mmCIF file of C-alpha atoms and ligand atoms in Angstrom:
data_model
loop_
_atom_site.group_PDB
_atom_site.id
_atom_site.type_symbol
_atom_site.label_atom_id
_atom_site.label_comp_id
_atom_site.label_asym_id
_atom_site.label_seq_id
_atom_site.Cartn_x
_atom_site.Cartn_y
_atom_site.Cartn_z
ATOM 1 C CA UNK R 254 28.828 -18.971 -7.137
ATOM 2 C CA UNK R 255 30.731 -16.180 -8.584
ATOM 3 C CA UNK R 256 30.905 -12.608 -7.319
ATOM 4 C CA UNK R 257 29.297 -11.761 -11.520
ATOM 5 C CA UNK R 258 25.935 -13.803 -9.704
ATOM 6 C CA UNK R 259 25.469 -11.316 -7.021
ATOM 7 C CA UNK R 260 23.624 -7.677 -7.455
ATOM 8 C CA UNK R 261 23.081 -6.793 -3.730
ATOM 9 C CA UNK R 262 25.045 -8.265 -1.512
ATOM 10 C CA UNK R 263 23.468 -6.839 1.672
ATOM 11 C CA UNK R 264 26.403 -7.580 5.141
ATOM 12 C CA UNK R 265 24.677 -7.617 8.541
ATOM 13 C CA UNK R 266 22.424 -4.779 8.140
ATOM 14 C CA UNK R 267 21.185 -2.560 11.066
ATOM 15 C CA UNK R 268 18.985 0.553 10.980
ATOM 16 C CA UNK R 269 18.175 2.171 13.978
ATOM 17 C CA UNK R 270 15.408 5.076 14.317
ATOM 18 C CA UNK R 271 15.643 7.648 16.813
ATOM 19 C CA UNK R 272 12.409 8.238 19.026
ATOM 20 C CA UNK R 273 11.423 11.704 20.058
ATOM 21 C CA UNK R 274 12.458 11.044 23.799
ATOM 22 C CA UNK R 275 16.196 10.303 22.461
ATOM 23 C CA UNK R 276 15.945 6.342 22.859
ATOM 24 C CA UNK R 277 16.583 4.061 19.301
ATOM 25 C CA UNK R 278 14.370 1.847 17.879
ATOM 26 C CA UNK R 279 16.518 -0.826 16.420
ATOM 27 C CA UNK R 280 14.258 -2.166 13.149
ATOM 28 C CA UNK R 281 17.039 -4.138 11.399
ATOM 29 C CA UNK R 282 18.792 -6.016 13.609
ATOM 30 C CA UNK R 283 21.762 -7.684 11.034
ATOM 31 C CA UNK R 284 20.323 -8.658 7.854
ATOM 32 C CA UNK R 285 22.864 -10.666 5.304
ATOM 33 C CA UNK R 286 21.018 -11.545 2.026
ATOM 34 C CA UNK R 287 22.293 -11.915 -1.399
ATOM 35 C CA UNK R 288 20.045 -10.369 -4.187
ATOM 36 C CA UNK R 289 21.440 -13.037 -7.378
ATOM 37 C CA UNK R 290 21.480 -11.574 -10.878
ATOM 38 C CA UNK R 291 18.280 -12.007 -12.708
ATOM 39 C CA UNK R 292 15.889 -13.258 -9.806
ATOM 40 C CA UNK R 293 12.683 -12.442 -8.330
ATOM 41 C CA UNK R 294 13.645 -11.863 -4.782
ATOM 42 C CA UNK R 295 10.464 -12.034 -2.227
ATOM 43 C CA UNK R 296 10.948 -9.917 1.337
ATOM 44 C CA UNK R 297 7.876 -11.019 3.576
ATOM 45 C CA UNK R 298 6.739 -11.358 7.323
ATOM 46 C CA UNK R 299 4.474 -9.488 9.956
ATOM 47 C CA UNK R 300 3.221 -6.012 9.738
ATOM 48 C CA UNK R 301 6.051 -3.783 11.378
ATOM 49 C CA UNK R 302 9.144 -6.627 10.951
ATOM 50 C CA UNK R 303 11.075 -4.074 8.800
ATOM 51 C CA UNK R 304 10.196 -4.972 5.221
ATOM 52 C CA UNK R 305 9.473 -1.539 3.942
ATOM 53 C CA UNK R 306 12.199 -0.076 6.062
ATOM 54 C CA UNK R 307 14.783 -2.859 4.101
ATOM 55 C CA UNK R 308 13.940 -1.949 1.511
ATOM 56 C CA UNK R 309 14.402 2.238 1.878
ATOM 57 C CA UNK R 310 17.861 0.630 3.092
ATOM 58 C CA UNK R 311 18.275 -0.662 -0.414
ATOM 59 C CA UNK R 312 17.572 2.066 -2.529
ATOM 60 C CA UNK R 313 20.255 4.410 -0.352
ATOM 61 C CA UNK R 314 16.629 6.509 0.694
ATOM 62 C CA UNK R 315 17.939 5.745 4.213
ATOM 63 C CA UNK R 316 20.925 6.229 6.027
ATOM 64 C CA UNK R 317 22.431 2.604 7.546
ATOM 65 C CA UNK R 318 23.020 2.360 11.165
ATOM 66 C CA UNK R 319 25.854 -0.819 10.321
ATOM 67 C CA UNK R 320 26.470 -2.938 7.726
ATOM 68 C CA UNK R 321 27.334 -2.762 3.935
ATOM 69 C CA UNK R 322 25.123 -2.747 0.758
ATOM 70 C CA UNK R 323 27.284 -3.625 -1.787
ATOM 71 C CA UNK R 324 25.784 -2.805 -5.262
ATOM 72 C CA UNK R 325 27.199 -4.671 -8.266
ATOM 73 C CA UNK R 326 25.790 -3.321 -11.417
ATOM 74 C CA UNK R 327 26.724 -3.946 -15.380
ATOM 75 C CA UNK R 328 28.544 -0.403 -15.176
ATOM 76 C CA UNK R 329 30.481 -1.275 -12.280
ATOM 77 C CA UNK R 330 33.996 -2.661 -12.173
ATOM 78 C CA UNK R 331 34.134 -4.021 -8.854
ATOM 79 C CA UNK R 332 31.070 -4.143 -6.179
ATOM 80 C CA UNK R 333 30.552 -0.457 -4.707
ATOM 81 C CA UNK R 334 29.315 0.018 -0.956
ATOM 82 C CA UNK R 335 26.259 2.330 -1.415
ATOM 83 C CA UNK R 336 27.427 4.138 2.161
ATOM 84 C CA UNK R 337 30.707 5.082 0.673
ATOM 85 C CA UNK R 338 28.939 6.216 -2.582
ATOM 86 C CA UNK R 339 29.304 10.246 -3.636
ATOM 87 C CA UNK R 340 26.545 11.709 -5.214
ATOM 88 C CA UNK R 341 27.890 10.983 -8.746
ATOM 89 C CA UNK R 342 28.065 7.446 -8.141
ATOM 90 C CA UNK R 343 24.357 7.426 -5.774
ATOM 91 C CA UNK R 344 23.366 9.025 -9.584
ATOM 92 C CA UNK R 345 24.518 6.729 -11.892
ATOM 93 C CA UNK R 346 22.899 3.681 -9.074
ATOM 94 C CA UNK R 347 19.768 5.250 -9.565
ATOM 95 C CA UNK R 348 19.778 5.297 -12.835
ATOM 96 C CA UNK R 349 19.979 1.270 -12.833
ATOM 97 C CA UNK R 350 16.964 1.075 -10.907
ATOM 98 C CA UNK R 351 13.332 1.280 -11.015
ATOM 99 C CA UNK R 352 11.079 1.499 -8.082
ATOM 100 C CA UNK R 353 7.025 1.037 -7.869
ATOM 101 C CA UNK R 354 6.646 2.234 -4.408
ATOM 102 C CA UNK R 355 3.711 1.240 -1.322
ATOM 103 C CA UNK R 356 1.592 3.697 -2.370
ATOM 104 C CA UNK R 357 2.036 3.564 -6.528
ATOM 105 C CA UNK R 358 3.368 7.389 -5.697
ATOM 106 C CA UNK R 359 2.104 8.817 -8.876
ATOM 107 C CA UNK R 360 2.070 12.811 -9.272
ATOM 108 C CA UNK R 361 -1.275 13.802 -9.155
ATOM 109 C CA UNK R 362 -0.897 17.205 -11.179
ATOM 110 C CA UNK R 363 0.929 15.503 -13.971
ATOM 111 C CA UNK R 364 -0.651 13.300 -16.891
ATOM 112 C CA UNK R 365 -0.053 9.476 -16.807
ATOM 113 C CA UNK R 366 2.667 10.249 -20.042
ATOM 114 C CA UNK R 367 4.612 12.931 -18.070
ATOM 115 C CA UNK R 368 4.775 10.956 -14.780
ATOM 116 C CA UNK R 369 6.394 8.348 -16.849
ATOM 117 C CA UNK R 370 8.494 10.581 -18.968
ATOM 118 C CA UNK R 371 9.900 12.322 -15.183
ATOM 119 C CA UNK R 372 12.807 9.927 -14.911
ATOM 120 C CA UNK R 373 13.488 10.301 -18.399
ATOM 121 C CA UNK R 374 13.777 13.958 -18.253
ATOM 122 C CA UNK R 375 15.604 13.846 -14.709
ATOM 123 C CA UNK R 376 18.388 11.938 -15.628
ATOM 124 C CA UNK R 377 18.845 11.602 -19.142
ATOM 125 C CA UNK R 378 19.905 14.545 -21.716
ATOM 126 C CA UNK R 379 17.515 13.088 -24.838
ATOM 127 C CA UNK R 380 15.154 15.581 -26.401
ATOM 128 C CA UNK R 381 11.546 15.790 -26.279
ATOM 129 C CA UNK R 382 11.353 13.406 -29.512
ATOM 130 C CA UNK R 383 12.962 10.912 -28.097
ATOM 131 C CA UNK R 384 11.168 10.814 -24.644
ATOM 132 C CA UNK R 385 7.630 10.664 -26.573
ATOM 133 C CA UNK R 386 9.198 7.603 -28.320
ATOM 134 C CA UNK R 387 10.065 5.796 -24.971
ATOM 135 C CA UNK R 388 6.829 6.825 -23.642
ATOM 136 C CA UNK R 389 4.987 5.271 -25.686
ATOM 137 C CA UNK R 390 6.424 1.841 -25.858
ATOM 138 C CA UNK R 391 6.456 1.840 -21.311
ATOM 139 C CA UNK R 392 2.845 2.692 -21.661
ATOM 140 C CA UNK R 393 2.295 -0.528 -24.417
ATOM 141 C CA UNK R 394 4.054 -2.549 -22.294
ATOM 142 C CA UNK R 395 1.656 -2.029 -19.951
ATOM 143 C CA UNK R 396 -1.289 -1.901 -21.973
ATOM 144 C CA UNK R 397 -2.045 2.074 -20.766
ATOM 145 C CA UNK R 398 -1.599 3.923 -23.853
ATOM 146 C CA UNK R 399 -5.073 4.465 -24.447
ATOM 147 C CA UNK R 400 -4.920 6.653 -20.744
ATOM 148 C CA UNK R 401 -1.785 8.293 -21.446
ATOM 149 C CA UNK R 402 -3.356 11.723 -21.065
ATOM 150 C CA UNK R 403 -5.325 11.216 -18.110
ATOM 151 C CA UNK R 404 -4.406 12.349 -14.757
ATOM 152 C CA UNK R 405 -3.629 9.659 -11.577
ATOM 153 C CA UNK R 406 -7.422 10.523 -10.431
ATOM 154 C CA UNK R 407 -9.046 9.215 -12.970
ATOM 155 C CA UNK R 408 -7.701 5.908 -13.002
ATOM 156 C CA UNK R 409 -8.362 2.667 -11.086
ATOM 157 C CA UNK R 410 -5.964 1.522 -8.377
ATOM 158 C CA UNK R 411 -4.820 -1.604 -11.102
ATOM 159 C CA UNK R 412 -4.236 1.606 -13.656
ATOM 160 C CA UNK R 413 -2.354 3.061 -11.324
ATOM 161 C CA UNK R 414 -0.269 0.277 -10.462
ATOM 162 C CA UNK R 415 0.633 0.020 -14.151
ATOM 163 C CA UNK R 416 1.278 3.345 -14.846
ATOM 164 C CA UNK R 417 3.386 3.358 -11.909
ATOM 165 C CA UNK R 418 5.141 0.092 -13.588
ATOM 166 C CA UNK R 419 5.876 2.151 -16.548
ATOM 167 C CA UNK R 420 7.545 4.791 -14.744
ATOM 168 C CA UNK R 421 9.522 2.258 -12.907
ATOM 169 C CA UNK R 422 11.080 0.920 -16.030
ATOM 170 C CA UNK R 423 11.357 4.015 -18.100
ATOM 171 C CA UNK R 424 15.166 3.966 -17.742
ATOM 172 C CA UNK R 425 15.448 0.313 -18.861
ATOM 173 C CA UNK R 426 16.672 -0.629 -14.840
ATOM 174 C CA UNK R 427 18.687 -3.423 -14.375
ATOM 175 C CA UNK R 428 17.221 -4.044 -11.067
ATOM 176 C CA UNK R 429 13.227 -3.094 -9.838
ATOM 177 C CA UNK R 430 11.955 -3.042 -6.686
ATOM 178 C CA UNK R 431 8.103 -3.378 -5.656
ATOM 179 C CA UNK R 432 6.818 -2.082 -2.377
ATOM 180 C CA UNK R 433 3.419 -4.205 -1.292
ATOM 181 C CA UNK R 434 2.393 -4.110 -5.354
ATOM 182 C CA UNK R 435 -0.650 -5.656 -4.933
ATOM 183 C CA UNK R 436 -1.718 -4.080 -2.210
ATOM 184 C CA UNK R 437 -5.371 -2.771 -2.197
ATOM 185 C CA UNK R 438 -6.543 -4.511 -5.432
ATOM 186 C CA UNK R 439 -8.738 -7.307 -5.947
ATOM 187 C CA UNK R 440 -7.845 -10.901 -6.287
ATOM 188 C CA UNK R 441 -7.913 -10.778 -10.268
ATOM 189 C CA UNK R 442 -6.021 -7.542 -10.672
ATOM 190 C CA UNK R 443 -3.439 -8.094 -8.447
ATOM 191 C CA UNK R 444 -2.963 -11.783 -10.723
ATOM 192 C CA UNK R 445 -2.626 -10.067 -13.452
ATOM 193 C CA UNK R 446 -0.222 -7.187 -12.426
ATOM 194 C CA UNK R 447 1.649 -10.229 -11.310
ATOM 195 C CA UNK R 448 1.843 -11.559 -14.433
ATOM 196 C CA UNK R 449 2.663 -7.847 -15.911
ATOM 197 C CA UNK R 450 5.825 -7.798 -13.087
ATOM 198 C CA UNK R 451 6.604 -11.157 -14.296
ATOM 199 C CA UNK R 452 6.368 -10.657 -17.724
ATOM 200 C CA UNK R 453 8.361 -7.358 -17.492
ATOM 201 C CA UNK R 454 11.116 -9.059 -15.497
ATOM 202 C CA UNK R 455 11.612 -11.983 -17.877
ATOM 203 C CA UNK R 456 11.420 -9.331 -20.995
ATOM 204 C CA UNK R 457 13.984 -6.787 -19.843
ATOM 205 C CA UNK R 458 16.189 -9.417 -17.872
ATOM 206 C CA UNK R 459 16.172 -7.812 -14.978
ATOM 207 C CA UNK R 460 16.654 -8.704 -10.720
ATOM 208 C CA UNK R 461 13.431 -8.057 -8.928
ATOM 209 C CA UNK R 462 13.093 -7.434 -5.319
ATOM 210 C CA UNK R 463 9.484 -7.997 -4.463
ATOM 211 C CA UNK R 464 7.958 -6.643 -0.584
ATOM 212 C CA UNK R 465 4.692 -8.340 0.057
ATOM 213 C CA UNK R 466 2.375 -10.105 2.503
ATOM 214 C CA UNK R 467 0.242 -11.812 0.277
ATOM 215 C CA UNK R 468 1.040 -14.967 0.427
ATOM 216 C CA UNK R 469 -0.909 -16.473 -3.283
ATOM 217 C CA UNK R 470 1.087 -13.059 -5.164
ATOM 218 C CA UNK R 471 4.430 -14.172 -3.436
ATOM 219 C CA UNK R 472 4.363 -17.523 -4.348
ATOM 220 C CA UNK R 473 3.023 -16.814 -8.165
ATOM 221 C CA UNK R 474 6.307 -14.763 -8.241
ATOM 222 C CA UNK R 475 8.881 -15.436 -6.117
ATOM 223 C CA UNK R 476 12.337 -17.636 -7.253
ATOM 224 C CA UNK R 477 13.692 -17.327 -3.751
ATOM 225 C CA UNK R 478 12.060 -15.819 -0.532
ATOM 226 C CA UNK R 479 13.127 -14.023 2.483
ATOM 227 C CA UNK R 480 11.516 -14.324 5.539
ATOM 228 C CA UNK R 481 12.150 -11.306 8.066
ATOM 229 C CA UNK R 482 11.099 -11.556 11.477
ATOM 230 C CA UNK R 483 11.656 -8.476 13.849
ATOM 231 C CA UNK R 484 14.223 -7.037 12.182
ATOM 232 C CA UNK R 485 16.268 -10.143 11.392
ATOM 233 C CA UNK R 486 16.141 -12.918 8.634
ATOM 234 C CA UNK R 487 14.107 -16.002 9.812
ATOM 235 C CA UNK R 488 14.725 -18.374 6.771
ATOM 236 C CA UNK R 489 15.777 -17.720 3.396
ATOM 237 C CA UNK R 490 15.102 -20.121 0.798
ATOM 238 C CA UNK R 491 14.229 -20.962 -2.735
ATOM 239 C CA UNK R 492 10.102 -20.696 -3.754
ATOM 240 C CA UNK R 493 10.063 -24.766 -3.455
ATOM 241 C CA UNK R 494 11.603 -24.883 0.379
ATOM 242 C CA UNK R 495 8.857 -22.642 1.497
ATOM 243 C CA UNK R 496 5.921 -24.552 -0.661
ATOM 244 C CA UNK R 497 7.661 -27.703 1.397
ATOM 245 C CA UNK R 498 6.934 -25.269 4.612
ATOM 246 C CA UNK R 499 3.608 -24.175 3.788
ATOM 247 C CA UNK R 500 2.063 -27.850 2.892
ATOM 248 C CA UNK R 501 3.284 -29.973 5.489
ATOM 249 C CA UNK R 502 1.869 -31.113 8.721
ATOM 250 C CA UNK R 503 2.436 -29.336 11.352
ATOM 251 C CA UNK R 504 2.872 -31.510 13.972
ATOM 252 C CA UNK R 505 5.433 -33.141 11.839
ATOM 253 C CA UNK R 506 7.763 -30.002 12.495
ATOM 254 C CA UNK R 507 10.407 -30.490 14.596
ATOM 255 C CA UNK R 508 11.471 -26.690 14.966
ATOM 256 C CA UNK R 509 9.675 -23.669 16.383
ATOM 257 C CA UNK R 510 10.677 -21.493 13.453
ATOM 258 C CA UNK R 511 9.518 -24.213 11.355
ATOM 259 C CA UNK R 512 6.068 -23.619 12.879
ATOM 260 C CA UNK R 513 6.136 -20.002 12.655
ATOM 261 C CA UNK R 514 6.869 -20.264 9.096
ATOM 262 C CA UNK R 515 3.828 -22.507 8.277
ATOM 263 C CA UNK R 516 1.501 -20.532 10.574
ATOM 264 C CA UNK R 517 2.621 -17.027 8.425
ATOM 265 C CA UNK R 518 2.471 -18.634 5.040
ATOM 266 C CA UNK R 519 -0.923 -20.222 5.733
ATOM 267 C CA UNK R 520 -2.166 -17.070 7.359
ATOM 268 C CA UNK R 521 -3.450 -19.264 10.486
ATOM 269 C CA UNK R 522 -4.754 -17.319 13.640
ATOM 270 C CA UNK R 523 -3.268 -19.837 16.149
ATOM 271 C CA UNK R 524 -0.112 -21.176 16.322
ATOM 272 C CA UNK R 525 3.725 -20.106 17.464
ATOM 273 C CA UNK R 526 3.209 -16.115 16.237
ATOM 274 C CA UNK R 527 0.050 -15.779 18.098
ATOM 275 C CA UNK R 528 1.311 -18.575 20.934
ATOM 276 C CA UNK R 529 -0.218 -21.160 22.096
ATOM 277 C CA UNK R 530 -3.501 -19.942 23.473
ATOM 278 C CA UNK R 531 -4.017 -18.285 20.474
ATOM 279 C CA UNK R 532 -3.048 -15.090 22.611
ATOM 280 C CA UNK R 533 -1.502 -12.066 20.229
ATOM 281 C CA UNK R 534 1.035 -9.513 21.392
ATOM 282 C CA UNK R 535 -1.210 -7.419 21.511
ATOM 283 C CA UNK R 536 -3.838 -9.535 23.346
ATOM 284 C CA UNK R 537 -1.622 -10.287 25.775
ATOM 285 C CA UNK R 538 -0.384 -6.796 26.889
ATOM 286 C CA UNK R 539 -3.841 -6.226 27.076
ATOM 287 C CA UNK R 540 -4.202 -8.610 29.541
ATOM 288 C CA UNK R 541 -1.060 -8.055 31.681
ATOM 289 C CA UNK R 542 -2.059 -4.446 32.031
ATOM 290 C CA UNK R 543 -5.602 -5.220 33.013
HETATM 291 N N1 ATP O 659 10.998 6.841 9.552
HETATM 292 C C1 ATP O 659 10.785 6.139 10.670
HETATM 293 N N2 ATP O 659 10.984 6.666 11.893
HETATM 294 C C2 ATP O 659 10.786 5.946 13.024
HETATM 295 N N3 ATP O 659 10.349 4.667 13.024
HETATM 296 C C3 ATP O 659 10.119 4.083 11.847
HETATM 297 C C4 ATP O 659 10.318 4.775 10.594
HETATM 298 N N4 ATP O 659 10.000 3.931 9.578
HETATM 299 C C5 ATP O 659 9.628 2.778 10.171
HETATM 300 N N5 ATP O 659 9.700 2.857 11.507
HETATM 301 C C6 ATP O 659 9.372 1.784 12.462
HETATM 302 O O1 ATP O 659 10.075 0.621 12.047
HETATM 303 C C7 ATP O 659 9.280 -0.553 12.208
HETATM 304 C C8 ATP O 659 9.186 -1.292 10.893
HETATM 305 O O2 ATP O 659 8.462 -0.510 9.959
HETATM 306 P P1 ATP O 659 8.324 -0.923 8.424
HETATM 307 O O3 ATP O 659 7.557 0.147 7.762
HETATM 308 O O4 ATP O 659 9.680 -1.225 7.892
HETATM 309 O O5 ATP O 659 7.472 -2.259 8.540
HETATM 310 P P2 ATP O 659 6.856 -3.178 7.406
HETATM 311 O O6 ATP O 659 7.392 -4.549 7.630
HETATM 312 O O7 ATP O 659 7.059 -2.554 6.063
HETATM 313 O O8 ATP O 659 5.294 -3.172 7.797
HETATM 314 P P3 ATP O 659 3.964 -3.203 6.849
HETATM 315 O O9 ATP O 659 3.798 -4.632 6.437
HETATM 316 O O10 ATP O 659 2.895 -2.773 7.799
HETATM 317 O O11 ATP O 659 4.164 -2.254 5.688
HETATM 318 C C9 ATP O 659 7.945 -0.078 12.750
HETATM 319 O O12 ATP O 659 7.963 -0.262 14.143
HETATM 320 C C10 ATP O 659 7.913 1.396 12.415
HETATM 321 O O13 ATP O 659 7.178 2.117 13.336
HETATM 322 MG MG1 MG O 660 5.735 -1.721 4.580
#
């Protein structure tokens, strides 16, 4: 594989988190993972494993405890460490990416039109005309125009989602990335903004990093798919290794992570995560404190 292949090339990652008594919490514990040009990356695993915090890694929203994130984009002559970028260069970065966060993180005082027209005006120098223009054709792509001038309110959580779409590809990013997007919707909207991320992926060629825990949206999706586990990388593999994973027997499994894998991806209440008296973490500090 040439270096052209790779966008992120994320080197033994570590992020630490400082509690209030002066102790760390160490949430990434050395994550290596190769984002390749063009795919639709999936990050999954447990509540609390680190997904979310990855991913603020990524996107240079948090500092990194250790570790490099190199960034390769179509701008970029050679691959740039986003720790040793200045704030020219963190600029120019964030203008090659899009981001549809947790939460859909729409401003509530602004009109569906101006929270996608924001990024437009914030790092681009084109006039009003122009802006309208764009507008426009991010809110057909995903069919909102008809509630362009309705505030975040007023709108379904699936409206939401796709406004928030919109504003995550109003600068035409090279690479998006998708915090829990289906999060909170229904079976049948959450399918079809699916096939809107797909859709927009395949359209405007671009890398996708996808953070979810539902499994049937992950699969519909994913190219290749990450597996964290506390804070370090599990398995990483292509859709198909993980489909092999998820459908086999398994007492045929001759590994423990093996199991683990299959218990997570069928979303089974016994089995390695939960150990093997069906016990949780959780349960079971219960139990040695009482
Ligand atoms: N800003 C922060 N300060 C301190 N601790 C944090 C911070 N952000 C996250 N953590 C801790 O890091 C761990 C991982 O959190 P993170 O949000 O990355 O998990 P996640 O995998 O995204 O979980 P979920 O699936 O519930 O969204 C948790 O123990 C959390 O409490
Ligand atoms: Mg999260």
């Amino acid at each position: 594989m040439s270096e052209q292949d790779v966008a992120i090339s994320v080197r033994d990652l570590r992020k630490s988190f400082a509690r209030p008594d002066g102790t760390e919490i160490q949430v990434l514990k050395g994550v290596t993972v190769d984002v390749l040009r063009g795919e639709t990356l999936i990050i999954m695993g447990g509540s609390g494993c680190g997904k979310s915090t990855f991913l603020n890694c990524l996107i240079g929203e948090y500092e990194i405890s250790g570790g490099e994130i190199l960034y390769q984009t179509k701008k970029m002559e050679a691959p740039r460490d986003i720790g040793k970028m200045d704030e020219a260069n963190l600029n120019e970065l964030r203008m090659s990416i899009g981001i549809l966060f947790q939460s859909g993180a729409l401003f509530n005082s602004m009109t569906v039109a101006d929270n996608v027209a924001l990024p437009l005006i914030e790092h681009s120098y084109v006039d009003q005309s122009i802006i309208d223009i764009v507008v426009t054709l991010k809110l057909q792509q995903v069919k909102m125009l008809a509630h362009r001038d309705k505030m975040p309110s007023h709108l379904s959580g699936g409206q939401k989602k796709r406004a928030g779409l919109a504003r995550a590809t109003a600068l035409d990013p090279e690479i998006l990335f998708y915090d829990e997007p289906s999060a909170g919707l229904d079976p049948v909207t959450s399918a079809a903004i699916d096939e809107l991320m797909m859709d927009l992926s395949k359209k405007l060629h671009v890398t996708t990093v996808v953070v979810t825990h539902e499994m049937d949206s992950a699969f519909r999706i994913a190219d290749r798919m990450v597996m964290l586990e506390q804070g370090r990388v599990l398995r990483i593999g292509t859709r198909q290794d993980f489909e092999t994973i998820r459908d086999a027997d398994p007492r045929d499994m001759t590994t423990q992570d093996d199991q683990l894998i299959h218990q997570f991806l069928n979303g089974a209440s016994s089995g390695p995560l939960t150990d093997a008296e069906g016990m949780t973490e959780f349960e079971k500090l219960i139990r040695a404190d009482g």
